[in-house]
CSV table of C-alpha atoms in Angstrom, one decimal:
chain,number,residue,atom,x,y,z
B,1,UNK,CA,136.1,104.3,128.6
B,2,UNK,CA,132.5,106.4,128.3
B,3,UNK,CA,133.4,109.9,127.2
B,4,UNK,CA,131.5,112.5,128.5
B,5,UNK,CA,128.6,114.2,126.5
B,6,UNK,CA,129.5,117.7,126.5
B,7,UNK,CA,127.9,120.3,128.4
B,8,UNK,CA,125.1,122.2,127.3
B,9,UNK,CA,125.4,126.0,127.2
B,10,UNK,CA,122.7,128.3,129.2
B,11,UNK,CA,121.6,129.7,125.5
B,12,UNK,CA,121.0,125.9,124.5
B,13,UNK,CA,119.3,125.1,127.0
B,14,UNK,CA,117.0,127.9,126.7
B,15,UNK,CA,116.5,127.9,123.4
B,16,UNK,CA,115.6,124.3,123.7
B,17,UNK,CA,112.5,124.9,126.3
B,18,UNK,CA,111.5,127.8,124.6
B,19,UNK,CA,110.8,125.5,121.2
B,20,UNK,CA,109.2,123.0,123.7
B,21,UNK,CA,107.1,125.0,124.8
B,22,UNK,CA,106.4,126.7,121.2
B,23,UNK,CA,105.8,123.2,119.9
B,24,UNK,CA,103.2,122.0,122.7
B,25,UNK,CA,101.4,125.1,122.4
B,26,UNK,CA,101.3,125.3,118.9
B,27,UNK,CA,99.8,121.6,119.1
B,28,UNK,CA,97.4,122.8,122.0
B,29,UNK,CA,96.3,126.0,120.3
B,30,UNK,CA,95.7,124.1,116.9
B,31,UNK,CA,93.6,121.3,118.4
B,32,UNK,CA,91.9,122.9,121.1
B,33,UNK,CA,91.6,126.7,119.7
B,34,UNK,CA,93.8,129.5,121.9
B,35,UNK,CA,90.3,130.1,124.0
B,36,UNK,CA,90.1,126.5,125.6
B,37,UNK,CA,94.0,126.0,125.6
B,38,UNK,CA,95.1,126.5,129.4
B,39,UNK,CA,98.6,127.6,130.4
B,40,UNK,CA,98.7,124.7,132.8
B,41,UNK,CA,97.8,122.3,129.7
B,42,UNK,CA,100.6,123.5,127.8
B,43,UNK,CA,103.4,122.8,130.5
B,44,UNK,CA,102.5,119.9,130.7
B,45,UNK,CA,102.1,119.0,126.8
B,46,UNK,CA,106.0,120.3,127.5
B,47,UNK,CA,106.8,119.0,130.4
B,48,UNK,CA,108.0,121.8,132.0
B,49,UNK,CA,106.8,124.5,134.8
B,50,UNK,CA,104.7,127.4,135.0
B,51,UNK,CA,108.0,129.2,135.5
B,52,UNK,CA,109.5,128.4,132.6
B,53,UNK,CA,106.7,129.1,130.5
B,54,UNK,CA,106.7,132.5,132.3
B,55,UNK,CA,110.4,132.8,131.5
B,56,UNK,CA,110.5,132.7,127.9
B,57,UNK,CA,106.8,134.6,127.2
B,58,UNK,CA,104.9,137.2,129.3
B,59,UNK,CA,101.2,135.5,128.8
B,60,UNK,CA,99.3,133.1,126.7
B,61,UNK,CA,99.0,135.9,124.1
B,62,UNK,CA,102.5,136.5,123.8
B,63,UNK,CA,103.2,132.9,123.2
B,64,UNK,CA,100.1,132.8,120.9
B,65,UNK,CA,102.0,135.6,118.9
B,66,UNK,CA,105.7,133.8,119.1
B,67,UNK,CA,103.6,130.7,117.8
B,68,UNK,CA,102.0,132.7,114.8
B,69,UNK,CA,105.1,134.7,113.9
B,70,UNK,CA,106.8,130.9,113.7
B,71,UNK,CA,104.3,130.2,111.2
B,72,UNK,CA,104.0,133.5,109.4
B,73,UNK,CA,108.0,133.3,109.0
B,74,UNK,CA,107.8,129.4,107.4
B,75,UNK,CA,105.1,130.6,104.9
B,76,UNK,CA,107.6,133.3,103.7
B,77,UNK,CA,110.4,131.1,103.8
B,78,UNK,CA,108.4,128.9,101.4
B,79,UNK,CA,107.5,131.6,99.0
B,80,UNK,CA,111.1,132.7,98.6
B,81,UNK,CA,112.4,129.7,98.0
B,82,UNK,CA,109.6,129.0,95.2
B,83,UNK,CA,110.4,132.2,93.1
B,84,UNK,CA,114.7,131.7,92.0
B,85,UNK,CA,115.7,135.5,90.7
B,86,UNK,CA,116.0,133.7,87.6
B,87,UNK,CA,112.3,133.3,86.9
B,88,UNK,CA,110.3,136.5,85.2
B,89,UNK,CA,107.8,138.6,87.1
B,90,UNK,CA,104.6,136.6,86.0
B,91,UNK,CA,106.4,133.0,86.6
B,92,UNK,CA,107.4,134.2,89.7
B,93,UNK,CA,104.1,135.4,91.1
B,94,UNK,CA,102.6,132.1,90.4
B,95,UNK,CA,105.4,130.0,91.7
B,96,UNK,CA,105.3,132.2,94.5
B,97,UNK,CA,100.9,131.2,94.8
B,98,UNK,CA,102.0,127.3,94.7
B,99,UNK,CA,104.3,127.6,97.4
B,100,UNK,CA,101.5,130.0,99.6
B,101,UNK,CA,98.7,127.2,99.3
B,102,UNK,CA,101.4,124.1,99.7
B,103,UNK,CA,102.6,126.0,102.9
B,104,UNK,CA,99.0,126.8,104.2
B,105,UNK,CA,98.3,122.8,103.7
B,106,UNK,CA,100.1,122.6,106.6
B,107,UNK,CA,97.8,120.8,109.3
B,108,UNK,CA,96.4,123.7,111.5
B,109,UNK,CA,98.4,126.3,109.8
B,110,UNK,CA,95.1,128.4,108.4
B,111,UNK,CA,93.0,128.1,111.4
B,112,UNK,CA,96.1,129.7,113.4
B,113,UNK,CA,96.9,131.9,110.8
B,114,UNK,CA,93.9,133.1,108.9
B,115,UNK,CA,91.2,132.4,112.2
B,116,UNK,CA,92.5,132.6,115.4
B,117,UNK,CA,95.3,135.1,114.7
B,118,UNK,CA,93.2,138.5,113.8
B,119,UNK,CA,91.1,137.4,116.2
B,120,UNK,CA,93.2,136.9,119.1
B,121,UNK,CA,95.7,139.7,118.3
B,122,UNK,CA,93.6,141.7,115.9
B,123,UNK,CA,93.9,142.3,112.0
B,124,UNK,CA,96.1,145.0,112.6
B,125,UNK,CA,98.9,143.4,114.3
B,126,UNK,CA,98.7,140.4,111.9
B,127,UNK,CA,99.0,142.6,109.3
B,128,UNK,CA,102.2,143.8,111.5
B,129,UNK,CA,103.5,140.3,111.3
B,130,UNK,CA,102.7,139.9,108.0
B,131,UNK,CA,104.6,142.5,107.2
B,132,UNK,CA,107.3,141.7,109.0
B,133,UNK,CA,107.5,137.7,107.1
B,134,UNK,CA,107.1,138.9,104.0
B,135,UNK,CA,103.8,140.6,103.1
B,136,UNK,CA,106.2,142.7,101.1
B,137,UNK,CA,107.2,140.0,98.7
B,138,UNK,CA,103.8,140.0,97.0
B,139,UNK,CA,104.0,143.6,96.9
B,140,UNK,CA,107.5,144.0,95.0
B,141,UNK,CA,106.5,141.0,92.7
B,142,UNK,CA,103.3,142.4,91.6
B,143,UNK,CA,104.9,145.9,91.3
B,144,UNK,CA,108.0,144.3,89.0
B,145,UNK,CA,105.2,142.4,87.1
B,146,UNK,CA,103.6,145.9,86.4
B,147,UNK,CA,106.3,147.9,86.0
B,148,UNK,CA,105.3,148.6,82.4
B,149,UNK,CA,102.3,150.2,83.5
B,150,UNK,CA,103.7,152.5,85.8
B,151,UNK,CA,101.3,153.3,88.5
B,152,UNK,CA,101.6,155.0,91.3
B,153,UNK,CA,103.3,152.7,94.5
B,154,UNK,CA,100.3,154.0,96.6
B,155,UNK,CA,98.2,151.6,93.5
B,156,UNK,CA,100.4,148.5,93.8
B,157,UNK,CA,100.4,148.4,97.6
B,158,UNK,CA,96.4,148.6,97.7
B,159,UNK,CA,96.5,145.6,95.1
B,160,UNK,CA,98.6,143.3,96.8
B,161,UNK,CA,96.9,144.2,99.5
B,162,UNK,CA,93.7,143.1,97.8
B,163,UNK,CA,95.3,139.9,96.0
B,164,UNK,CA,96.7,138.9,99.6
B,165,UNK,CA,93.2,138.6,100.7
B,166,UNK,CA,92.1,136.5,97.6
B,167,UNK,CA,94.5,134.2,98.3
B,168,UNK,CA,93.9,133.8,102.3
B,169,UNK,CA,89.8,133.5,101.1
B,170,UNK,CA,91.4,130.6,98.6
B,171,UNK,CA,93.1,128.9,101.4
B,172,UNK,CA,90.3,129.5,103.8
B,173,UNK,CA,88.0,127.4,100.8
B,174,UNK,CA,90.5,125.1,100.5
B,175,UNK,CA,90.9,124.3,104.0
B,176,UNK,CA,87.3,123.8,104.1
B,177,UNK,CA,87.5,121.3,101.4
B,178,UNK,CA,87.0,123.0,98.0
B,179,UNK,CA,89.1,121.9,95.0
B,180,UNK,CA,93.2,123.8,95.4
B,181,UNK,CA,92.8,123.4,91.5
B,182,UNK,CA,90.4,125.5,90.9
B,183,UNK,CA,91.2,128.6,93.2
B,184,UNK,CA,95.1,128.1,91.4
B,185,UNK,CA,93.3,128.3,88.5
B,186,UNK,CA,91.3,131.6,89.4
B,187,UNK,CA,94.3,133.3,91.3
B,188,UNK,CA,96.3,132.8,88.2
B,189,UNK,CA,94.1,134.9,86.1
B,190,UNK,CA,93.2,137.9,88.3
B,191,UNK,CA,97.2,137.6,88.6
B,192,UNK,CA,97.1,138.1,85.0
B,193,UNK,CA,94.6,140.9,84.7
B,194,UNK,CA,96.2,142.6,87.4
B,195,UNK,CA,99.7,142.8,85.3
B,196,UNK,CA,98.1,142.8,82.0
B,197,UNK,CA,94.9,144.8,81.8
């Protein structure tokens, strides 16, 4: 006697076309760039409908933002779980710039994030999503790491800020080709003149 597979539940079943369609688009948008990706291309990458698409995501540029926020969230995750509690402030920066360029060696991950994100949505709401996924992790690890020197928060934020963008121009290079080795290399020592100058 066949049992019965049990029945899905309407949350399953949603959250189960929503990540279709999230992975076809994500796909679409990394091979074909979020200009010349179609709606119409993507439903069908999903085989779904229009309406379902519709359903889950109010335009193409809300599903471009779902997509990104996916990715921003993964690069996080990966930076947190590089850094255990257990590791001092300078360890942990650097674990923490390991786990940032293995994550953006994702296929299509820096073209989404560090390309067609600001200029689809704009710089500031990526910075908005950064924030959100853990642009504050580099912030309180390079403010532990300089604790001793005891400048003002306003200081630190403006640095991390500034490192953050070092390392997407790294990944950007690396991306392109250029040797991971030697932007590790020259992230770890601005990391160490920043929290020893």
């Amino acid at each position: 006697m066949q049992q019965e597979k049990p029945r899905r539940s309407n949350r399953e079943r949603s959250d189960t076309t929503r990540a279709a369609i999230l992975d076809a688009a994500r796909e679409l948008f990394v091979a074909k760039g979020y200009a010349d990706t179609a709606t119409p291309d993507i439903v069908a990458a999903a085989g779904l409908t229009r309406g379902a698409l519709y359903h889950h995501f109010e335009d193409k540029k809300a599903l471009f933002r779902a997509v990104i926020e996916g990715e921003s969230r993964e690069v996080a995750a990966a930076i947190e779980r590089s850094a255990p509690d257990a590791l001092p402030p300078r360890e942990a920066l650097l674990a923490g710039a390991a786990a940032y360029f293995d994550a953006m060696a994702v296929p299509g991950r820096v073209r989404l994030l560090l390309l067609d994100g600001p200029a689809v949505l704009g710089v500031t709401t990526m910075a908005v999503i950064d924030a959100a996924h853990g642009g504050r992790t580099l912030e309180e690890g390079l403010g532990t790491a300089m604790a001793p020197h005891r400048l003002e928060e306003k200081t630190v934020k403006a640095m991390a800020f500034l490192l953050s963008a070092a390392f997407d121009r790294a990944a950007l290079e690396i991306d392109a080709g250029a040797a991971r080795a030697d932007y590790a290399y020259a992230i770890g020592r601005l990391i160490d003149r920043l929290i020893d100058p």
